[in-house]
C-alpha positions as YAML, in Angstrom:
chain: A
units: angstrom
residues:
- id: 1
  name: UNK
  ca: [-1.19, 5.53, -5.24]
- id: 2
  name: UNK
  ca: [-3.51, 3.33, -7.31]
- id: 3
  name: UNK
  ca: [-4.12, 3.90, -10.80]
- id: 4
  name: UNK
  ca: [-7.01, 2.69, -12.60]
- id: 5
  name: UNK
  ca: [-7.83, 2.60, -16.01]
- id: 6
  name: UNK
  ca: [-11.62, 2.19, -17.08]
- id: 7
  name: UNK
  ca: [-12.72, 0.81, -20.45]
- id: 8
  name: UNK
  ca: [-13.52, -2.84, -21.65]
- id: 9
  name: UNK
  ca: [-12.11, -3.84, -18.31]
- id: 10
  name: UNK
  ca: [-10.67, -2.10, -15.46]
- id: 11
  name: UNK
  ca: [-6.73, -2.58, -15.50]
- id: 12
  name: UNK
  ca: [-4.75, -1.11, -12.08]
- id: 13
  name: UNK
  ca: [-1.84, -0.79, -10.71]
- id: 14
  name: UNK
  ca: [-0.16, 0.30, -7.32]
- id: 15
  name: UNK
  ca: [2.42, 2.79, -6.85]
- id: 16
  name: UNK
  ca: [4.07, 2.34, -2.79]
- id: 17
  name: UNK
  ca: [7.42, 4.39, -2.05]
- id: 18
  name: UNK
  ca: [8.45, 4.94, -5.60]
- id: 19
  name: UNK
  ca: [7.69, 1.10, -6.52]
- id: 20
  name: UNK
  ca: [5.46, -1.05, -8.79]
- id: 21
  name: UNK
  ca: [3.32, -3.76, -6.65]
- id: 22
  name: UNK
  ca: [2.94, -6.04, -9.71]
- id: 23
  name: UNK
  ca: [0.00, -8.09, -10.19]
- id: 24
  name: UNK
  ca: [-3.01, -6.26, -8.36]
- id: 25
  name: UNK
  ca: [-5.82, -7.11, -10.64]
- id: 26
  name: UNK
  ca: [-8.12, -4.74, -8.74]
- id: 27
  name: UNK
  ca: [-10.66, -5.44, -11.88]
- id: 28
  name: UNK
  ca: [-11.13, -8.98, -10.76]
- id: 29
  name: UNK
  ca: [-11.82, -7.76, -6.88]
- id: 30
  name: UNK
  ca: [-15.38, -8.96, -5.75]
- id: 31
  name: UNK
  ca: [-17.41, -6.36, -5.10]
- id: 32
  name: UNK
  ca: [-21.31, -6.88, -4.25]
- id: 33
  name: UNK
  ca: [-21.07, -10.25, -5.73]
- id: 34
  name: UNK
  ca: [-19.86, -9.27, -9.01]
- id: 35
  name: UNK
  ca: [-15.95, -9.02, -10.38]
- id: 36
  name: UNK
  ca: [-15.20, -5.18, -10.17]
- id: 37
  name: UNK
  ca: [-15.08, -4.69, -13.91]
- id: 38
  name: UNK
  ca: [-18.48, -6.04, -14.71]
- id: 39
  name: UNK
  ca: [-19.75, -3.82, -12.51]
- id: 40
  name: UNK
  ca: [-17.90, -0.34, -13.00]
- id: 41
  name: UNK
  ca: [-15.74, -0.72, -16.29]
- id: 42
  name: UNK
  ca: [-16.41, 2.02, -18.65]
- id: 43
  name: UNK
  ca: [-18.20, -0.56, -21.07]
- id: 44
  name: UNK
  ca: [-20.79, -1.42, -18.23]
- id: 45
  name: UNK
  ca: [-21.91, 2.11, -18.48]
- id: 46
  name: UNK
  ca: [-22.12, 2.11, -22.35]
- id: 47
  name: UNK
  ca: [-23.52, -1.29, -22.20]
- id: 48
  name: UNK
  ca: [-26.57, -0.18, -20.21]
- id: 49
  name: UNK
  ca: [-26.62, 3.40, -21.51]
- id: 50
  name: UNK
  ca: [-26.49, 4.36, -17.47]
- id: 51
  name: UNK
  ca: [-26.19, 8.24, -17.07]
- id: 52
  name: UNK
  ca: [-23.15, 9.77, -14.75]
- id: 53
  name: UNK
  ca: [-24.53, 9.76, -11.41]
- id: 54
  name: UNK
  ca: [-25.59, 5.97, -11.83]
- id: 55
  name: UNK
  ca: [-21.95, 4.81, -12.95]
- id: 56
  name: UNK
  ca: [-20.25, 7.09, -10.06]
- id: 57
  name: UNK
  ca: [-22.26, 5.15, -7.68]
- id: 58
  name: UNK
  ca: [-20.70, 2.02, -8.93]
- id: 59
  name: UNK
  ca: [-17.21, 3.08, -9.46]
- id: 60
  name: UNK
  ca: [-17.45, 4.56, -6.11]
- id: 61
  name: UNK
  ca: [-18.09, 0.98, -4.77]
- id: 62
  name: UNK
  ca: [-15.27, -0.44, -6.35]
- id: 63
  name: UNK
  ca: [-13.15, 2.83, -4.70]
- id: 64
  name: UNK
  ca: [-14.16, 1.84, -1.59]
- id: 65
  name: UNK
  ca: [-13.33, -1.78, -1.83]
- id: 66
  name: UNK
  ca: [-10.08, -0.69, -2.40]
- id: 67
  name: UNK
  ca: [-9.55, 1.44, 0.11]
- id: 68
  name: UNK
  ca: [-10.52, -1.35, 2.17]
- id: 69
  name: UNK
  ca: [-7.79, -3.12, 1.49]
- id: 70
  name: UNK
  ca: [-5.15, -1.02, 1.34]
- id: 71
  name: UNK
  ca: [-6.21, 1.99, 1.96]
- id: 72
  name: UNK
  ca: [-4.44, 4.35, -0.78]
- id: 73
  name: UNK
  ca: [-3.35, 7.88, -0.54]
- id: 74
  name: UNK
  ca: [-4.67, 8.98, -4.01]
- id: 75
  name: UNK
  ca: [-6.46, 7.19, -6.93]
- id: 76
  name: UNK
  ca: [-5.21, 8.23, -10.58]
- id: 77
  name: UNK
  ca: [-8.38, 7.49, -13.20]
- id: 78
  name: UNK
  ca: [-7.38, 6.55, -16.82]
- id: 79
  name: UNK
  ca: [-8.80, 5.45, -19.92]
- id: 80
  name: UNK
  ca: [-11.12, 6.96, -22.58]
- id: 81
  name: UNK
  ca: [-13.59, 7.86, -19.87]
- id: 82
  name: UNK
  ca: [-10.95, 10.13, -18.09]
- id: 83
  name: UNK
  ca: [-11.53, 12.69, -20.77]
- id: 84
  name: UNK
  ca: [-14.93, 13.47, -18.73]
- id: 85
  name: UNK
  ca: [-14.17, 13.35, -15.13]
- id: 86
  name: UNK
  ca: [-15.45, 16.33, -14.49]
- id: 87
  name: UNK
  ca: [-18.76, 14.76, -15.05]
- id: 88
  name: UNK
  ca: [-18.37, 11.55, -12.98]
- id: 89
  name: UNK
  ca: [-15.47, 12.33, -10.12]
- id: 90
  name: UNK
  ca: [-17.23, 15.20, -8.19]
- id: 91
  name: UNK
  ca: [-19.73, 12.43, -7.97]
- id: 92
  name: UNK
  ca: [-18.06, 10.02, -6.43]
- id: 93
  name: UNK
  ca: [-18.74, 9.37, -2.92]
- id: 94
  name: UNK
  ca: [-15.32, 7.74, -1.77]
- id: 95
  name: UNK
  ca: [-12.30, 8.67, 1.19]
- id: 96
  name: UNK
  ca: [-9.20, 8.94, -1.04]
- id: 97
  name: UNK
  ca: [-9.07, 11.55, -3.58]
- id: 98
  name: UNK
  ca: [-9.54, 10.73, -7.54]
- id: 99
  name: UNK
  ca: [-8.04, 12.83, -10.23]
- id: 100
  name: UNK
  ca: [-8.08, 11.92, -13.72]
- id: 101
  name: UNK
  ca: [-4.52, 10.84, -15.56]
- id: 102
  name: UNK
  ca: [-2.81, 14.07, -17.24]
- id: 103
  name: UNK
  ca: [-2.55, 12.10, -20.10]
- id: 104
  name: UNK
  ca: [-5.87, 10.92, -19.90]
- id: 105
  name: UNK
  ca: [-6.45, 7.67, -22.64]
- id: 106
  name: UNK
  ca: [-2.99, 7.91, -24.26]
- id: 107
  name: UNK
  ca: [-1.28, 7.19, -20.83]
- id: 108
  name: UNK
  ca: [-0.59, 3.54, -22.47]
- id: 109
  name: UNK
  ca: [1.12, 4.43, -25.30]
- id: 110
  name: UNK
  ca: [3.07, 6.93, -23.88]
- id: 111
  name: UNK
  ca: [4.57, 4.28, -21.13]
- id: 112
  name: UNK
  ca: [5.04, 2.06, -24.34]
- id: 113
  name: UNK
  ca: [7.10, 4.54, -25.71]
- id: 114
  name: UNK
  ca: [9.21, 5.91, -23.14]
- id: 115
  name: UNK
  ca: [9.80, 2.21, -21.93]
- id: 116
  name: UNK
  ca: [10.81, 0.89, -25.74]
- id: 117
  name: UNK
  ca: [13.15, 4.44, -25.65]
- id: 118
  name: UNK
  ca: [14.51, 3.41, -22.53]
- id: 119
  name: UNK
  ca: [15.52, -0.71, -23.50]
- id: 120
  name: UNK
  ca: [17.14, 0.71, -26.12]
- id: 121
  name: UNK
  ca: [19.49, 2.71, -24.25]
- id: 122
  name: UNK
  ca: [20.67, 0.38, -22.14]
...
């Protein structure tokens, strides 16, 4: 499972058997000749006022790059943007399937919570 999280950036991480793969960096991945995050990061769309469809094509590039690599069973997408994946996911033209985080752009905080909760308990 990969999770990525669109917004200034594009943070990720990789879920395999139950276990964090630290370090993946999937926003730094070339992709067309450009780092992944300058060309599908949530602020690339804003940036260039692109519609939907023209941002799904982009983020589906990215997807596919990925899946290249490592070919995942399911991508998790995060980050303000998440809020609206019912306009961008169905477009998105990639293998794996892509469903937005339940907890959508608080997903961060909520980690940062439970984890603080949990140091403390130990």
């Amino acid at each position: 499972m990969v999770l990525l999280t669109f917004g200034t950036g594009i943070g990720s991480a990789v879920i395999h058997n139950g276990t964090l793969i630290p370090n993946t960096e999937f926003g730094h991945l070339e992709v067309g000749g450009k780092e992944a995050e300058e060309r599908a990061a949530s602020s690339v769309k804003e940036k260039n006022d692109w519609t939907y469809p023209k941002w799904a094509k982009q983020v589906t590039r990215v997807l596919i790059a990925i899946e290249n690599a490592i070919w995942p069973d399911l991508f998790i997408a995060g980050g303000g943007i998440s809020r609206k994946a019912d306009k961008w996911v169905p477009l998105l033209e990639n293998r794996t399937p892509v469903v937005p985080a339940a907890l959508q752009n608080t997903a961060g905080i909520v980690g940062a919570a439970m984890a603080s909760v949990a140091d403390t308990t130990h």
